[in-house]
XYZ file of C-alpha atoms in Angstrom:
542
model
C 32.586 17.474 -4.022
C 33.187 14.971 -7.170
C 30.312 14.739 -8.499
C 29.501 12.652 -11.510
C 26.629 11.260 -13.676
C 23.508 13.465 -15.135
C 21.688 15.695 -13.305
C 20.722 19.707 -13.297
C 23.840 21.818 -12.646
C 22.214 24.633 -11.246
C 20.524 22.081 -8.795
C 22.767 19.746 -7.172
C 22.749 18.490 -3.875
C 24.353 21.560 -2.629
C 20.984 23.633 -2.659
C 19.523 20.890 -0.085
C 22.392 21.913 1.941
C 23.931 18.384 1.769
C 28.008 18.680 1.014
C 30.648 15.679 1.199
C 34.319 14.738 0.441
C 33.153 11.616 -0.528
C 31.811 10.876 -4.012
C 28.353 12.089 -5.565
C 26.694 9.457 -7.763
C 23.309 10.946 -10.055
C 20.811 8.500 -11.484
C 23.096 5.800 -11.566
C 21.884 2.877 -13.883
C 21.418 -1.227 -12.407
C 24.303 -1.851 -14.187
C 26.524 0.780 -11.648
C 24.484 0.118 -8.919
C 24.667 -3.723 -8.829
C 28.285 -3.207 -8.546
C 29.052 -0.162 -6.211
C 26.174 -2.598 -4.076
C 28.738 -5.897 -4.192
C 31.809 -4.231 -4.066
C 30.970 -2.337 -0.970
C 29.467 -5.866 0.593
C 25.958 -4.178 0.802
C 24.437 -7.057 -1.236
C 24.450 -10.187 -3.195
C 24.099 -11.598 -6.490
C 21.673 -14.491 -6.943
C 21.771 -17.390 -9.592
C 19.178 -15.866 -11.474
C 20.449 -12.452 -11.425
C 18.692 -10.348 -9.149
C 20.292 -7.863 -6.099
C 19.865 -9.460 -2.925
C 19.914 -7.438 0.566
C 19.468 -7.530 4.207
C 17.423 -5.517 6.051
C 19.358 -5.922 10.031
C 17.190 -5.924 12.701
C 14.273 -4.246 10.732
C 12.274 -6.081 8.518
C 8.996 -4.002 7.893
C 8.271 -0.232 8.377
C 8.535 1.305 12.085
C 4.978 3.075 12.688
C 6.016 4.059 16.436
C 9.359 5.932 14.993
C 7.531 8.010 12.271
C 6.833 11.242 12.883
C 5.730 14.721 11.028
C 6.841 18.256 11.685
C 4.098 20.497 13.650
C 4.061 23.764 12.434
C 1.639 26.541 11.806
C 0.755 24.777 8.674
C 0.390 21.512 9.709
C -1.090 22.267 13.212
C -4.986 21.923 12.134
C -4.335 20.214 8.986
C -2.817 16.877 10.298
C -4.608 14.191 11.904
C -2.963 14.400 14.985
C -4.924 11.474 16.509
C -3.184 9.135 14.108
C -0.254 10.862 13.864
C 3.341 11.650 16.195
C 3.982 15.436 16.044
C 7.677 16.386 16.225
C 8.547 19.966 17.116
C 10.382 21.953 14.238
C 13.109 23.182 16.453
C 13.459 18.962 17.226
C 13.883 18.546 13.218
C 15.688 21.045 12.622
C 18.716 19.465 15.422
C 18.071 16.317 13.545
C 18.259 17.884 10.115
C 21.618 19.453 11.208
C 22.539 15.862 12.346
C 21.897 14.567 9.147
C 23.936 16.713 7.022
C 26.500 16.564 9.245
C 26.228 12.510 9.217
C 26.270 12.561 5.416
C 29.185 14.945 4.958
C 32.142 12.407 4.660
C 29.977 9.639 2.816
C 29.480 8.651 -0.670
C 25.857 9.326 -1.404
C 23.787 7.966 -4.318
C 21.139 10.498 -5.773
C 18.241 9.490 -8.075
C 16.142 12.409 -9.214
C 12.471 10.766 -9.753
C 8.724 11.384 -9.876
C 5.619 10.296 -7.622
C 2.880 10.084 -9.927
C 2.089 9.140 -13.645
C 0.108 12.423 -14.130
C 2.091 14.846 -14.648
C -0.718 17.444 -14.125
C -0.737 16.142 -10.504
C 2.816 14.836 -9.725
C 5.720 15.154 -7.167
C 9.228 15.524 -7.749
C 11.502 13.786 -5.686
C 14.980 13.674 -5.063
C 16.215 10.825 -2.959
C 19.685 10.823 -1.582
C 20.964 7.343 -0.226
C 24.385 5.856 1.490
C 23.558 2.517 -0.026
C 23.546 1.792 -3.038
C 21.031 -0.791 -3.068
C 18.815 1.558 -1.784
C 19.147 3.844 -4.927
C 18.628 0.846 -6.701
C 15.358 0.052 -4.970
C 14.109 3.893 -5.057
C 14.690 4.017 -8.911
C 12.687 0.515 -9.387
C 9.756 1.958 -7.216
C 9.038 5.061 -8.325
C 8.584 6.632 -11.754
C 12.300 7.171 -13.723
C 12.076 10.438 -15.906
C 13.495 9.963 -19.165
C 17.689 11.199 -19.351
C 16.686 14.633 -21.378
C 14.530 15.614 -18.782
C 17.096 15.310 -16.024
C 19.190 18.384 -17.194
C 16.241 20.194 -16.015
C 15.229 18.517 -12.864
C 13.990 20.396 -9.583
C 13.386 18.395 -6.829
C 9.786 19.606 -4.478
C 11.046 16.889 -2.142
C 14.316 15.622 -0.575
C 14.578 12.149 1.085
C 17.847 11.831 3.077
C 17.790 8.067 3.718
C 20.758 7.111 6.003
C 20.297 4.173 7.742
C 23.569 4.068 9.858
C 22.587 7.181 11.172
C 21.344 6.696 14.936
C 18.666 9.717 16.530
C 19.101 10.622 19.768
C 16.151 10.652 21.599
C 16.887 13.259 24.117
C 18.336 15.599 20.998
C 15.548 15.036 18.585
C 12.828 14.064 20.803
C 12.519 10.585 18.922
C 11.117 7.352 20.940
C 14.219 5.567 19.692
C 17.381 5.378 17.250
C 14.869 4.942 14.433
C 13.134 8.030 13.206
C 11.115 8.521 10.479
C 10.538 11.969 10.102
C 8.698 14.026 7.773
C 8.710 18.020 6.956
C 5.675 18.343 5.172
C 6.040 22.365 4.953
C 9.586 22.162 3.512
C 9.008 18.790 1.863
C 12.158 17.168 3.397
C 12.110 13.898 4.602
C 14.740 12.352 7.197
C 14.934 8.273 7.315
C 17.391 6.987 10.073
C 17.961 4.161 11.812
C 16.441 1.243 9.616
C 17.538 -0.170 6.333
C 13.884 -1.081 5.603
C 13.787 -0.004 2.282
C 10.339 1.100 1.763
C 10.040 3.421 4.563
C 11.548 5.772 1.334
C 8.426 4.818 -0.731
C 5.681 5.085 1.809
C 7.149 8.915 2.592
C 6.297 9.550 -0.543
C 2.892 8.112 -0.188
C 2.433 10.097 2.492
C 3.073 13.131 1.038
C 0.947 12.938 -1.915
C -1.943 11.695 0.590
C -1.379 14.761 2.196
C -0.979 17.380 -0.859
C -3.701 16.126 -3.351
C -6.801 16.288 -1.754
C -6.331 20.259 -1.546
C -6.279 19.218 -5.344
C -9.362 17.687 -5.615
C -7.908 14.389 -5.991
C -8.402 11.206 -4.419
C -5.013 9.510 -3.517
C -5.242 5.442 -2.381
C -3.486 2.602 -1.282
C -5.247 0.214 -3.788
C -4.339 -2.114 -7.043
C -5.874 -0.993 -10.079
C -6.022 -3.138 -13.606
C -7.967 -1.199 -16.777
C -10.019 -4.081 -19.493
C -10.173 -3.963 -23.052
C -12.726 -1.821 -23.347
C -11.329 1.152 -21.188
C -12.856 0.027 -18.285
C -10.801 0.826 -15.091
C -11.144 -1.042 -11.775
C -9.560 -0.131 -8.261
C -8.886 -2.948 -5.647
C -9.021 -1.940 -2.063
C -7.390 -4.193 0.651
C -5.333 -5.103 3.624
C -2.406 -7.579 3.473
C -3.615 -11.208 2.749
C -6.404 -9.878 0.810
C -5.640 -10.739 -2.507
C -5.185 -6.886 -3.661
C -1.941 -7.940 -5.663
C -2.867 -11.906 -7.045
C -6.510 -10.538 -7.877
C -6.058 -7.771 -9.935
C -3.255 -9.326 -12.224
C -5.720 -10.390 -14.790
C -3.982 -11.406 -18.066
C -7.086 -10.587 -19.646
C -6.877 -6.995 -18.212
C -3.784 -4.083 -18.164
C -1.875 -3.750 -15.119
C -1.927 -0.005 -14.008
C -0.182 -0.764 -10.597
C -0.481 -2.728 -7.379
C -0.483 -0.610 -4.196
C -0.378 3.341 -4.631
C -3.075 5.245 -7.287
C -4.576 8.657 -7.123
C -8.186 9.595 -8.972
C -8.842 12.458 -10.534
C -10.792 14.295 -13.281
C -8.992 12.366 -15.664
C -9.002 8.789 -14.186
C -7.064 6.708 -12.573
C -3.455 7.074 -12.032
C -0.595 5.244 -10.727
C 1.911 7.169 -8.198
C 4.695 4.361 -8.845
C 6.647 3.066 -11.303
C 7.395 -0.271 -9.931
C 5.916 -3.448 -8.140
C 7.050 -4.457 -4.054
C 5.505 -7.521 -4.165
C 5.625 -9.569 -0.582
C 7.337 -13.032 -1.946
C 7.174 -15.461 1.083
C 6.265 -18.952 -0.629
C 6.362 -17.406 -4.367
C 6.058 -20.002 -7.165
C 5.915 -19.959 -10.793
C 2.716 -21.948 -10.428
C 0.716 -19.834 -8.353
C 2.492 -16.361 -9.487
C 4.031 -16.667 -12.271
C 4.483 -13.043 -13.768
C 5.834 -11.863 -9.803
C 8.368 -15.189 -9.915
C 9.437 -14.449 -13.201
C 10.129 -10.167 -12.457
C 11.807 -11.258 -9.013
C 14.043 -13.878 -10.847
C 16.455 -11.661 -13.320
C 18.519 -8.690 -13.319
C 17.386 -5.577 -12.076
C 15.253 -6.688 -9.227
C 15.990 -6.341 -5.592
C 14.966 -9.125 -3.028
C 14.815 -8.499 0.834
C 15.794 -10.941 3.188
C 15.479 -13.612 0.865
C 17.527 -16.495 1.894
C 20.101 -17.777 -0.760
C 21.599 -21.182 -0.617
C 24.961 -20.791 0.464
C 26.639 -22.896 -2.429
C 24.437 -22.200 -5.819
C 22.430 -18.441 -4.537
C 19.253 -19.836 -5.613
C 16.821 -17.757 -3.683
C 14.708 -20.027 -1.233
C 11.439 -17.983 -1.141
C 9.966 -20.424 1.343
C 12.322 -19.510 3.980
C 11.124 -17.342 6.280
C 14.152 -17.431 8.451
C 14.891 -13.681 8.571
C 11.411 -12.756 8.021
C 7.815 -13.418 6.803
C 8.020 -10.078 5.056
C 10.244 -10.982 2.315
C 10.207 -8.814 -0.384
C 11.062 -8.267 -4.311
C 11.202 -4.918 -6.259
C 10.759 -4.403 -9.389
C 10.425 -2.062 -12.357
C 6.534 -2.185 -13.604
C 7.810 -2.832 -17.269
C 8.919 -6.575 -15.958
C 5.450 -7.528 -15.831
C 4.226 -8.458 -19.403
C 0.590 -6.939 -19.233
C 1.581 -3.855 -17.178
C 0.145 -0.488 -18.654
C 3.515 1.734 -20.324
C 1.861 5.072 -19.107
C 0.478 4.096 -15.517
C -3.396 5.776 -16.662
C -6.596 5.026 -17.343
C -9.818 6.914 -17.441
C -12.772 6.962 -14.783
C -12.937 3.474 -12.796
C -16.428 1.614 -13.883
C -15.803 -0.654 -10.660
C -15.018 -0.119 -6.635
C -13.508 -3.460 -5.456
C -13.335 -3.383 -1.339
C -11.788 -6.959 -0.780
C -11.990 -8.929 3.144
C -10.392 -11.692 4.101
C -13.121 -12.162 6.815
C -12.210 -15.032 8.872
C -15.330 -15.404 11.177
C -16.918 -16.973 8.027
C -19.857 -14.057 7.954
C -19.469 -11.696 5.035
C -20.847 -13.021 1.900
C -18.200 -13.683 -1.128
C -19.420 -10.495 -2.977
C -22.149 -8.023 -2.228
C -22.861 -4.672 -4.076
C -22.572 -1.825 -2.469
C -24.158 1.885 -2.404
C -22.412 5.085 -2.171
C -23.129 5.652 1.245
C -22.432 2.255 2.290
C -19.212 1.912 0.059
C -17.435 4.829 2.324
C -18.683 2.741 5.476
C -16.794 0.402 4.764
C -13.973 1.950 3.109
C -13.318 4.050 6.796
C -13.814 0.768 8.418
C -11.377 -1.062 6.212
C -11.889 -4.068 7.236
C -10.600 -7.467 7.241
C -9.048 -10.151 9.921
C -5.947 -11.805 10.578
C -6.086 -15.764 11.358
C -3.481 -17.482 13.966
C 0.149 -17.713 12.738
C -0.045 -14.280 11.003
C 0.921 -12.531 13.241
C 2.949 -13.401 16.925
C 0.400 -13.831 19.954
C -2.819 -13.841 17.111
C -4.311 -17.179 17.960
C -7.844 -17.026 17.154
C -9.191 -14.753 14.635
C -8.934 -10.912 14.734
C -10.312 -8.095 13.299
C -8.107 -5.737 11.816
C -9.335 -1.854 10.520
C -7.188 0.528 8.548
C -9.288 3.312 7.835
C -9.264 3.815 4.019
C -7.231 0.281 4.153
C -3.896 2.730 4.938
C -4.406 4.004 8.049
C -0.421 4.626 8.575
C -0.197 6.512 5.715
C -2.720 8.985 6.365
C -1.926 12.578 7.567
C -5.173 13.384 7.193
C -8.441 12.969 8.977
C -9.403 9.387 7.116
C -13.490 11.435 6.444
C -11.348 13.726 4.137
C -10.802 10.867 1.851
C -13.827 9.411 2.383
C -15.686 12.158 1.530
C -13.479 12.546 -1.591
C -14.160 8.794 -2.448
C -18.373 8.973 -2.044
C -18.418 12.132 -4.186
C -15.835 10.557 -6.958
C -18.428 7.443 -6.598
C -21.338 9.232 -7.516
C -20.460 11.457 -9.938
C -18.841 8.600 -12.112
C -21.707 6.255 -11.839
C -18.972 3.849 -10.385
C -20.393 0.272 -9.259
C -18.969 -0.872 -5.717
C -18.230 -3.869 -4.487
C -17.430 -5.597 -1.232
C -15.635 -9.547 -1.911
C -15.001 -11.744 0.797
C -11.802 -14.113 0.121
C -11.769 -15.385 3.489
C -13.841 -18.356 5.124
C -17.550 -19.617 4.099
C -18.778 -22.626 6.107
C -17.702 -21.738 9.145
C -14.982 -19.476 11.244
C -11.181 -20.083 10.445
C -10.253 -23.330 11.723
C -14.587 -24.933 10.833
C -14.591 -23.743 7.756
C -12.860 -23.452 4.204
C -10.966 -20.380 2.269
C -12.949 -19.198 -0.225
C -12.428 -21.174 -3.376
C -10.136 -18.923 -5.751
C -12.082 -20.100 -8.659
C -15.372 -18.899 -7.184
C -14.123 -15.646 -6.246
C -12.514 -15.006 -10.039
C -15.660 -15.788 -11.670
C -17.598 -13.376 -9.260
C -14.985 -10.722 -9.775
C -15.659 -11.443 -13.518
C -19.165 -10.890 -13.712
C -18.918 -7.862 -11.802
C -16.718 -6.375 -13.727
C -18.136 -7.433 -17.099
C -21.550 -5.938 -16.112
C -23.711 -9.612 -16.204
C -23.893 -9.543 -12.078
C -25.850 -6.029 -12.517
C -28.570 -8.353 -13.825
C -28.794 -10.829 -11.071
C -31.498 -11.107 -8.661
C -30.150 -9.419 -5.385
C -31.482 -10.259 -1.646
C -30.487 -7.462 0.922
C -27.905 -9.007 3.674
C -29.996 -8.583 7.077
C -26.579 -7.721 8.761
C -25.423 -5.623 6.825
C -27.877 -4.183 5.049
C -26.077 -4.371 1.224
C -27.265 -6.326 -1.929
C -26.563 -9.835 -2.192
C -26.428 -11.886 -5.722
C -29.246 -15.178 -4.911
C -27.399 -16.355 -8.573
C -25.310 -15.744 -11.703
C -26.545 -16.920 -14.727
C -24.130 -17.494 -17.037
C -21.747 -19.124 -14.515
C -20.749 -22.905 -14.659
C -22.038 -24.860 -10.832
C -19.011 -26.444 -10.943
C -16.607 -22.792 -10.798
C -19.365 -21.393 -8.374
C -22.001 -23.352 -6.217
C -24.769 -21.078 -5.949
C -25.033 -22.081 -2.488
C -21.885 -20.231 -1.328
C -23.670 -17.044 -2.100
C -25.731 -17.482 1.269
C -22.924 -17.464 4.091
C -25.951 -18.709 6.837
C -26.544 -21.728 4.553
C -23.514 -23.016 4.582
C -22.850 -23.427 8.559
C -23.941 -26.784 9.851
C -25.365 -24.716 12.486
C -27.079 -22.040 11.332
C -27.887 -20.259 14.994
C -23.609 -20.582 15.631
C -23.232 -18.110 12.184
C -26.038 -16.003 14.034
C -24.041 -15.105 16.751
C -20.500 -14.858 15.057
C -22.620 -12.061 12.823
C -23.867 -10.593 15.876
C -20.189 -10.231 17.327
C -18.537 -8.960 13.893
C -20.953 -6.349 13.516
C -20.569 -5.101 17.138
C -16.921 -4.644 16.281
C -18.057 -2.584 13.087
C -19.958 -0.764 15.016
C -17.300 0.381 17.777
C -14.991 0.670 15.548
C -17.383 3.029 13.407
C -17.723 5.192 16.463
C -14.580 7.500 15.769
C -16.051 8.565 12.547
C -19.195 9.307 13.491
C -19.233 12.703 14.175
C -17.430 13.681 10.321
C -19.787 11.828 8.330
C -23.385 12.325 7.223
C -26.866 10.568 8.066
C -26.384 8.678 4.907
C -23.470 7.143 5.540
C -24.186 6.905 9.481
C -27.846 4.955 7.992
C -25.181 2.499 5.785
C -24.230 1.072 8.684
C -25.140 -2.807 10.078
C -27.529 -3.166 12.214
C -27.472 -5.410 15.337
C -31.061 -5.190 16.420
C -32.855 -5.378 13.048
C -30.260 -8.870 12.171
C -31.701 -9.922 15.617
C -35.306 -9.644 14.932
């Protein structure tokens, strides 16, 4: 094989097995990889310098087409309910396939790490066809500096080879996409899709699987650290406000989707952003315009005008799911070392769209791991194809596909990390008051920054609190301190602001029948505590 850039010599590519007559690229730079990308017509060039890519035919990640190895290991370890099992004589055909696939290719290899810890990281070597894709993989995760590569070994291999097609008779996939992950041997095989971060999430997955055993608590949250030290993790599904909430320029950026907690703190797994950039604007996201608009970022199905490549980030042509990735050091507040000590604040945010939930409410321990299983929130019509009304959508720990474990391992993990820190937990609703989606408003961003900021600050601790009679958590009746005209107290009472005040009665009624079915999988691997956290139908009622 040629071979050439930096990397271990007594651990190339080889000891995976993988072996080509093509050329071997190591930890190539943006500078190489921008042009191996455009010389090989994998990408573009926009005006304002960043890569731009196509995705073919998929756009987002391919739940049905994941899958991970059932061994003897695995077998009563894995959450099999949530989870395809692949047989190991299936991945081992496929594995075979793979190396086979590979062996007249060029391949790009980028030798990185999954987690700022380094106490409680991952290795990971991840060996591409495309270029971009190296590109992308070296944005997202965390780049060891060029000393340390002489001495790199890899604990897991991603082979990433998107023109690669599974067979599903062979390799007993459901289609010519497969996802599939070894979590014994740590190797992980991505064919099919040029979906980019189905590369990142396998390495979410892993470390969701591998840390608990380690006593800590990985998530799919945002996480920003104040002045004063004081960490906060942000909990939510897409639409949320995970991202646009917890980039504070008066707080640190520690990351904005993948964190583990520990008996140090807080930790980042990444060192990057993949910010979702349908309709982004300087004005309403200014530091994510600015990091997706110069060299070394890589856009997804963003649509370039033909004649100047300005990217048109309000064309959703190929996709709503546009995307931009990014090194974490292009956003100006972003912590350098991706840590911070023990979180003072659990934010669990809801875009609830049947106008019910109040706009924050605090939260015990028991009741915060309610509703972190249940994680909660609803999609509105035009989100989604064939969602015309609104829906509720739960992800158990808000990443349900990312899970290889039961979801009451990490809730467990998350109730006992809650009260031994003393952590205050929040629930924030930045979805509808007034009414349902479609009656009422969106929750005014203003009002829902101030809240944030007096709950993390400490003032809200002082308010008067009424207990919800739905669902049973404490409720802020005011905030001193807080200008009327940023938050009318009024919008702290969801009931008061329907016109009809019997109409909010039974939308409660109905959400908290679907918490309460949904709740039902859970209920045998959690304790009366949390099972007593739950809302209550027949008390709301009387």
């Amino acid at each position: 094989m040629k071979e050439i850039g930096q990397w271990n010599r007594a651990c190339g590519i080889g000891r995976s097995g993988l072996t080509t007559s093509g050329t071997v690229y190591y930890n190539a730079q943006a500078p190489d990889l921008y042009a191996q990308a455009i010389l090989r017509g994998e990408a573009a060039l926009s005006s304002d310098g960043a890569l731009v890519a196509t995705t073919g035919l998929h756009t987002g990640r391919s739940p049905k087409d994941k899958f991970i190895v059932r061994d003897e290991a695995t077998a009563h370890a894995v959450w099999w309910n949530a989870n395809q099992a692949m047989d190991p004589d299936a991945f081992n055909r496929l594995h075979g396939d793979f190396l086979a696939h590979a062996a007249s290719r060029d391949l790009f290899v980028q030798d990185l790490v999954g987690g700022a810890d380094p106490a409680r990281s991952l290795t990971v070597r991840v060996v591409t066809e495309f270029a971009w894709h190296s590109l992308f993989i070296r944005n997202l995760l965390i780049r060891p500096e060029a000393a340390a590569l002489a001495g790199f070994a890899p604990e897991m291999t991603i082979i990433d080879l998107p023109s690669l097609r599974a067979d599903p008779a062979r390799h007993g996939t459901r289609s010519e996409t497969v996802v599939a992950i070894d979590l014994t041997r740590m190797i992980v095989l991505i064919g099919g899709s040029a979906y980019a971060g189905e590369m990142k999430k396998a390495v979410f997955t892993a470390l969701n699987h591998m840390l608990p055993e380690r006593g800590v608590m990985p998530m799919h949250c945002s996480a920003n650290v104040g002045p004063s030290g004081d960490a906060a993790i942000f909990f939510g599904l897409s639409g949320t406000g995970k991202t646009t909430l917890s980039a504070d320029p008066s707080r640190t950026l520690i990351g904005d989707d993948e964190h583990g907690w520990g008996p140090d703190g807080v930790f980042n797994f990444e060192g990057g952003c993949y910010a979702k950039c349908i309709r982004l604007s300087p004005q309403a996201e200014p530091e994510i315009f600015a990091a997706s608009s110069r060299f070394g970022a890589v856009l997804e199905n963003v649509v370039l005008d033909p004649v100047t490549r300005t990217p048109d980030f309000d064309d959703e042509t190929m996709t709503e799911n546009t995307r931009s990735a990014y090194p974490l050091s292009f956003i100006p507040n972003a912590s350098p070392s991706g840590r911070a000590g023990q979180p003072k604040n659990v934010v669990m945010l809801a875009a609830d769209a049947f106008g019910v939930m109040p706009p924050i409410a605090r939260l015990t321990p028991a009741q915060a791991m309610y509703h972190f299983l249940s994680g909660y929130t609803a999609k509105v019509a035009g989100t989604e194809r064939g969602v015309t009304e609104p829906t509720p959508e739960f992800s158990a720990c808000f990443g349900s596909p990312f899970l290889p474990r039961n979801p009451s391992v990490y809730g467990v993990l998350l109730k006992g990390l809650i009260a031994e820190h003393h952590v205050a937990c929040w629930q924030v609703n930045t979805g509808w008051t007034g009414g349902a989606y479609g009656v009422g408003r969106r929750m005014p961003i203003k009002a829902t920054r101030a809240l944030l900021s007096a709950a993390l600050d400490g003032s809200l601790n002082d308010a008067e609190f009424r207990t919800d009679p739905w669902f049973g958590f404490a409720v802020p009746v005011a905030v001193p301190g807080v200008d009327p005209a940023t938050l009318d107290p009024r919008i702290l009472d969801p009931r008061a602001t329907w016109a009809d005040s019997s109409a909010y009665d039974r939308q409660a009624r109905k959400l908290v029948g679907m918490f309460i079915d949904n709740f039902a999988r859970f209920e045998e691997h959690v304790d009366r505590t949390v099972l007593g956290a739950a809302p209550r139908i027949l008390e709301a009622a009387e």
